[in-house]
Amino acid sequence: MLIFDAHLDLAMNALEWNRDLTRPMDEIRRRENGMSDKPDRGRGTVCLPELRRGGVGICVATQIARIEHNAYSPVPGWRSQAQAWAQTQGQLAWYRAMEEAGQMVQIKDAEGLDRQVRLWEDAVAVDTGPQLTDEANSVLANAATNLPVGYILSLEGADSMVTLKHLERSYEQGLRAIGPAHYGPGVYANGTDATGGFNAKGRELLKEMGRLGIILDATHLCDDCFWEALDLYSSAVWASHQNCRTLVPHNRQFSDEQFRVLIQRGAVIGGALDAWMMVPGWVRGKTTPEQTGLKLERIVDHIDHVCQLAGNARHSGIGSDLDGAFGREQTPADLDTIADLGRVPDLLATRGYKEADIELIMHGNFIRFLRETWKSPASRKEA
Ligand SMILES: [Zn+2]
């Protein structure tokens, strides 16, 4: 089944973790033997071959670079906005290099989206089965081996936007979604673990995003900014990698009240596989997946919670966040690579989800959301 993953920090891994994502997973892990500069060395779960193996044909891929501050952040910060901008431009250069190599393809409008969906659905629709020889099965299973992974460019934390003119330049480069904040206070907005609303620049940013038709990613907004953003912003909103506060009490997760408003606004919410957001009481760097017995199946609890709030399966999706500055030390114990996302449809079926709803969750909802958002980009731009 085609999988749409709404949050992957691919370029950050390529440039800051120095991972060649075109290589096989075991090679990427082996190359990190003996390295201890980051907690997840040798434990990565994402590379382009594994995305293809899992059927993840479309993802939302980030640019991410923040300004340093004193609060906790899993990624270090830059000393100036100019440096953060330069970092995100380097990340874009890596995506462009992947496009030139045929490894990835950028999706920035409805036509591009439809093209990519058709390409992958043709490839993953081929049914493998026990009635075929091993050889035939492996030929069919490899049908997607050489397909480019489609990506929609997003920005996690808007600190790198030196001016609003930079936002327009980014839109021209294909930027289609922005989460204004990340961890702690930001240049425009306050994120996870922080409090307080948007400053004047942040409100200008929202206005310009609305003019350009850029999707507002509500994930990482602190509660004050979240409510203010939903008041101020009338264009499309989603929550790209977002779990439930009811299941895991922490301000990083959203409350039922927040989800209800997002659902009302037509948002899609991507369930995340970062262990500390999946189970309560997880201590980064201490708790292990084995200790908690955390399994991939737990993601279904978060997905199901959103579906129960909505009364349907039209607002849930996947936003795995895998290799978002953590690796297997902070993911479900039974997850080896991102290709394991291919097991989620069966886990949903075991909980009683019907095939049509499983398809919505695995890709249909985010694709529908984008089609609706991109229906009339010209009229949106003039609005
Ligand atoms: Zn994040």
XYZ file of C-alpha atoms and ligand atoms in Angstrom:
384
model
C 0.000 0.000 0.000
C 1.217 3.515 -0.820
C 2.315 5.346 2.329
C 2.365 9.120 2.823
C 4.695 10.172 5.659
C 3.993 13.785 6.651
C 7.224 14.465 8.525
C 10.814 13.475 7.755
C 13.971 15.523 8.371
C 15.779 14.000 5.394
C 18.128 16.873 4.509
C 19.076 17.391 8.171
C 20.251 13.780 8.276
C 22.194 14.168 5.049
C 23.986 17.363 6.060
C 24.207 17.426 9.856
C 24.401 13.674 10.497
C 26.503 13.199 7.337
C 24.352 10.295 6.158
C 24.293 9.351 2.476
C 20.607 8.458 2.316
C 20.979 6.824 -1.100
C 22.926 3.952 0.562
C 21.506 0.816 2.244
C 20.594 1.092 5.941
C 23.202 -1.376 7.194
C 25.946 0.531 5.405
C 24.829 3.878 6.867
C 24.810 2.308 10.342
C 28.214 0.662 9.823
C 29.809 3.935 8.739
C 28.881 5.375 12.144
C 30.691 2.693 14.143
C 32.551 4.277 17.047
C 30.961 7.708 16.611
C 29.450 9.263 19.736
C 28.799 12.877 18.710
C 25.034 12.216 18.613
C 22.891 9.837 20.694
C 21.510 7.991 17.658
C 24.762 7.084 15.903
C 24.586 3.686 14.239
C 20.860 3.489 14.960
C 19.324 5.333 11.996
C 16.074 4.017 10.536
C 15.576 6.101 7.375
C 17.209 5.978 3.950
C 15.802 6.163 0.434
C 16.033 2.397 -0.264
C 14.058 1.683 2.952
C 11.449 4.327 2.079
C 10.940 2.539 -1.243
C 10.889 -0.912 0.370
C 8.137 0.263 2.742
C 6.106 1.867 -0.050
C 6.642 5.391 1.293
C 6.323 7.052 -2.099
C 5.378 10.503 -0.832
C 6.583 12.417 2.189
C 6.738 15.895 3.608
C 10.445 16.649 3.972
C 11.791 19.494 6.048
C 14.195 22.333 6.011
C 15.152 22.921 9.643
C 17.533 25.439 11.221
C 16.873 27.416 14.356
C 18.342 30.259 16.373
C 20.051 29.106 19.562
C 18.329 29.730 22.898
C 18.584 28.494 26.451
C 15.661 26.075 26.459
C 15.886 22.370 25.575
C 16.093 21.529 21.875
C 17.052 18.224 20.260
C 18.796 20.161 17.475
C 21.426 22.851 18.096
C 20.839 26.470 17.064
C 22.633 29.052 14.948
C 23.820 32.449 16.185
C 22.083 34.478 13.468
C 19.113 34.224 11.148
C 21.465 34.611 8.178
C 23.300 31.430 9.218
C 19.998 29.581 9.731
C 18.831 30.723 6.265
C 22.093 29.525 4.726
C 21.660 26.139 6.425
C 18.138 25.700 5.018
C 19.431 26.696 1.566
C 22.120 24.028 1.865
C 19.393 21.532 2.757
C 17.454 22.589 -0.332
C 20.608 22.072 -2.419
C 20.727 18.467 -1.159
C 17.077 17.896 -2.157
C 17.891 19.347 -5.583
C 20.888 16.992 -5.899
C 18.572 14.067 -5.080
C 16.158 15.267 -7.776
C 18.954 15.484 -10.337
C 20.008 11.941 -9.438
C 16.435 10.679 -9.934
C 16.236 9.668 -6.250
C 13.539 12.166 -5.294
C 11.015 14.406 -6.998
C 9.591 17.641 -5.624
C 5.810 17.964 -5.462
C 4.472 21.509 -5.359
C 1.097 21.411 -7.096
C -1.917 19.176 -7.669
C -0.656 17.922 -11.054
C 2.671 16.847 -9.587
C 0.871 15.154 -6.732
C -1.441 13.199 -9.035
C 1.516 12.145 -11.198
C 3.401 10.800 -8.180
C 0.335 9.008 -6.778
C -0.258 7.264 -10.123
C 3.418 6.289 -10.429
C 3.446 4.632 -7.018
C -0.019 3.137 -7.068
C 0.846 1.366 -10.314
C 4.000 -0.006 -8.677
C 2.571 -1.070 -5.317
C -0.714 -2.375 -6.712
C 1.066 -5.457 -8.087
C 0.092 -8.230 -5.746
C 2.706 -10.616 -4.478
C 1.502 -13.900 -3.096
C 2.317 -17.489 -2.144
C 0.951 -18.775 -5.452
C 3.898 -17.178 -7.274
C 7.459 -18.449 -7.409
C 10.000 -16.774 -5.117
C 11.593 -15.245 -8.164
C 8.336 -13.756 -9.433
C 7.557 -12.452 -5.972
C 10.857 -10.703 -5.661
C 10.553 -9.141 -9.120
C 7.133 -7.797 -8.171
C 8.258 -6.684 -4.726
C 11.076 -4.755 -6.368
C 8.770 -2.965 -8.790
C 9.098 0.221 -6.721
C 12.860 -0.153 -6.312
C 13.807 2.557 -8.747
C 10.981 5.009 -8.292
C 11.780 8.493 -7.036
C 10.439 9.334 -3.585
C 8.145 12.355 -3.861
C 8.530 15.154 -1.339
C 6.638 18.261 -0.373
C 9.011 20.845 1.067
C 8.178 22.172 4.540
C 9.961 24.306 7.110
C 10.107 23.237 10.765
C 10.503 26.436 12.799
C 10.542 29.729 10.868
C 13.664 31.264 12.481
C 15.552 31.060 9.176
C 13.155 33.510 7.490
C 15.354 36.608 7.692
C 12.603 38.763 6.162
C 9.183 38.104 4.661
C 10.810 38.522 1.224
C 12.690 35.301 2.038
C 9.325 33.617 2.489
C 8.322 34.543 -1.052
C 11.675 33.239 -2.346
C 11.098 29.995 -0.448
C 7.625 29.662 -1.936
C 9.207 29.949 -5.397
C 11.602 27.164 -4.351
C 8.604 24.944 -3.581
C 8.048 25.531 0.131
C 4.438 24.552 0.854
C 4.107 24.213 4.658
C 5.562 26.007 7.686
C 5.536 25.244 11.386
C 6.313 28.714 12.787
C 8.016 27.388 15.940
C 10.036 24.350 17.102
C 11.280 23.815 20.682
C 11.211 26.829 23.014
C 10.944 30.474 22.007
C 11.521 31.330 18.332
C 11.939 34.467 16.258
C 8.262 34.486 15.240
C 6.431 32.221 17.657
C 6.734 30.118 20.808
C 7.082 26.371 20.517
C 7.118 23.247 22.653
C 7.820 23.940 26.377
C 7.400 27.707 25.874
C 4.419 29.996 26.515
C 3.050 33.214 25.025
C 1.503 34.226 21.737
C 2.871 35.474 18.413
C 4.891 38.689 18.328
C 4.189 41.364 15.683
C 6.622 39.723 13.229
C 4.922 36.367 13.782
C 1.518 37.828 12.947
C 3.010 39.324 9.760
C 4.464 35.905 8.920
C 1.022 34.285 9.222
C -0.468 36.950 6.970
C 2.173 36.399 4.292
C 1.776 32.609 4.565
C -1.946 33.074 3.986
C -1.333 35.276 0.947
C 0.972 32.665 -0.584
C -1.299 29.739 0.329
C 1.316 28.043 2.507
C -0.073 25.374 4.858
C 0.192 26.202 8.555
C 1.709 23.264 10.436
C 0.273 23.545 13.950
C 2.711 20.962 15.338
C 5.159 22.397 17.904
C 3.124 25.556 18.513
C 2.751 26.157 22.248
C -0.858 26.330 23.449
C -0.989 30.157 23.417
C 0.303 30.335 19.832
C -1.889 27.422 18.763
C -5.120 29.159 19.738
C -3.960 32.500 18.395
C -2.885 30.928 15.085
C -6.242 29.254 14.574
C -7.928 32.614 15.162
C -5.630 34.562 12.834
C -5.048 32.012 10.087
C -7.917 31.222 7.739
C -6.059 29.051 5.168
C -5.181 25.357 5.390
C -3.896 23.895 8.688
C -2.485 20.453 9.480
C -0.499 18.893 12.324
C 2.266 16.981 10.589
C 3.713 14.910 13.463
C 1.403 15.037 16.406
C 0.323 12.641 19.149
C -2.355 12.844 21.854
C -2.021 14.590 25.221
C -4.768 12.369 26.631
C -2.499 9.345 26.102
C 0.853 11.027 26.830
C 0.485 14.085 29.069
C 2.930 16.785 27.900
C 2.510 20.133 26.165
C 4.188 18.702 23.024
C 1.034 16.651 22.487
C -2.353 18.201 21.624
C -5.419 18.073 23.849
C -8.767 16.718 22.687
C -10.032 20.303 22.555
C -7.204 21.229 20.167
C -7.858 18.180 17.984
C -11.582 18.971 17.810
C -10.850 22.430 16.430
C -8.291 21.033 13.961
C -10.809 18.449 12.778
C -13.427 21.193 12.340
C -10.917 23.054 10.173
C -10.388 19.982 7.965
C -6.891 19.255 9.265
C -5.079 15.930 8.953
C -3.016 14.824 11.947
C 0.078 12.656 11.475
C 0.770 10.071 14.197
C 4.461 10.094 15.216
C 6.853 7.278 16.126
C 9.129 9.207 18.499
C 8.962 6.976 21.593
C 8.685 9.750 24.179
C 5.561 11.025 22.433
C 4.021 7.535 22.274
C 4.105 6.395 25.914
C 3.971 8.419 29.143
C 6.971 8.748 31.428
C 9.686 8.211 28.826
C 13.010 9.842 29.781
C 15.194 10.670 26.766
C 18.551 8.913 26.937
C 17.440 6.685 29.854
C 14.278 4.772 29.025
C 14.715 2.013 26.450
C 12.093 0.555 24.093
C 12.604 -2.864 25.717
C 11.973 -1.544 29.267
C 8.607 -0.087 28.317
C 7.642 -2.881 25.954
C 6.842 -0.182 23.398
C 5.707 -1.736 20.130
C 4.728 -0.243 16.778
C 1.123 -1.130 17.565
C 1.011 1.751 20.069
C 0.739 4.235 17.195
C -2.708 2.799 16.492
C -3.856 4.088 19.921
C -2.966 7.654 18.893
C -4.485 7.275 15.414
C -7.611 5.693 16.866
C -7.982 8.450 19.461
C -8.103 11.081 16.699
C -10.537 8.941 14.685
C -12.824 8.579 17.728
C -12.789 12.368 18.270
C -13.597 12.930 14.582
C -16.199 10.169 14.434
C -14.531 8.974 11.234
C -11.132 8.084 9.744
C -10.769 11.216 7.607
C -8.378 13.218 9.788
C -5.661 10.745 10.741
C -2.434 10.004 8.956
C 1.213 9.130 9.486
C 3.901 11.696 10.343
C 6.551 9.312 11.579
C 9.337 11.837 12.394
C 11.747 8.875 12.184
C 15.405 9.955 12.428
C 14.232 13.320 13.723
C 17.372 13.542 15.905
C 16.686 10.110 17.400
C 17.104 6.531 16.221
C 16.241 3.015 17.327
C 17.054 3.887 20.946
C 13.865 5.977 20.897
C 11.448 4.084 18.645
C 9.203 1.040 19.134
C 11.243 -2.084 19.936
C 9.860 -3.988 16.948
C 10.767 -1.258 14.431
C 13.984 -1.781 12.485
C 13.618 0.738 9.659
C 10.963 3.025 8.211
C 9.942 0.141 5.944
C 8.144 -1.240 9.025
C 5.465 1.392 8.403
C 4.261 -1.216 5.904
C 3.008 -3.227 8.924
C 0.685 -0.459 10.160
C -2.190 -1.396 7.773
C -2.373 -4.874 9.346
C -2.245 -3.402 12.853
C -5.172 -1.137 11.941
C -7.065 -4.083 10.453
C -6.573 -6.036 13.702
C -8.311 -3.143 15.506
C -11.258 -3.451 13.175
C -10.439 -0.769 10.639
C -11.852 -1.442 7.183
C -9.673 -1.410 4.080
C -11.063 1.913 2.788
C -10.352 3.637 6.111
C -6.867 2.128 6.306
C -6.115 3.589 2.878
C -7.302 6.996 4.067
C -4.990 6.841 7.080
C -1.948 5.513 5.204
C -2.159 8.079 2.373
C -5.657 9.123 1.306
C -6.300 11.854 3.864
C -3.099 13.812 3.282
C -3.472 13.471 -0.501
C -7.075 14.711 -0.374
C -6.008 17.576 1.910
C -3.317 18.690 -0.545
C -5.585 18.380 -3.580
C -8.185 20.577 -1.884
C -5.583 23.070 -0.690
C -3.915 23.333 -4.098
C -7.120 23.351 -6.155
C -6.892 27.002 -7.129
C -3.446 28.325 -6.222
C -3.884 31.437 -8.414
C -7.086 32.616 -6.788
C -5.578 31.850 -3.390
C -2.540 33.979 -4.188
C -4.649 36.986 -5.090
C -6.902 36.665 -2.059
Zn 9.422 18.045 15.248
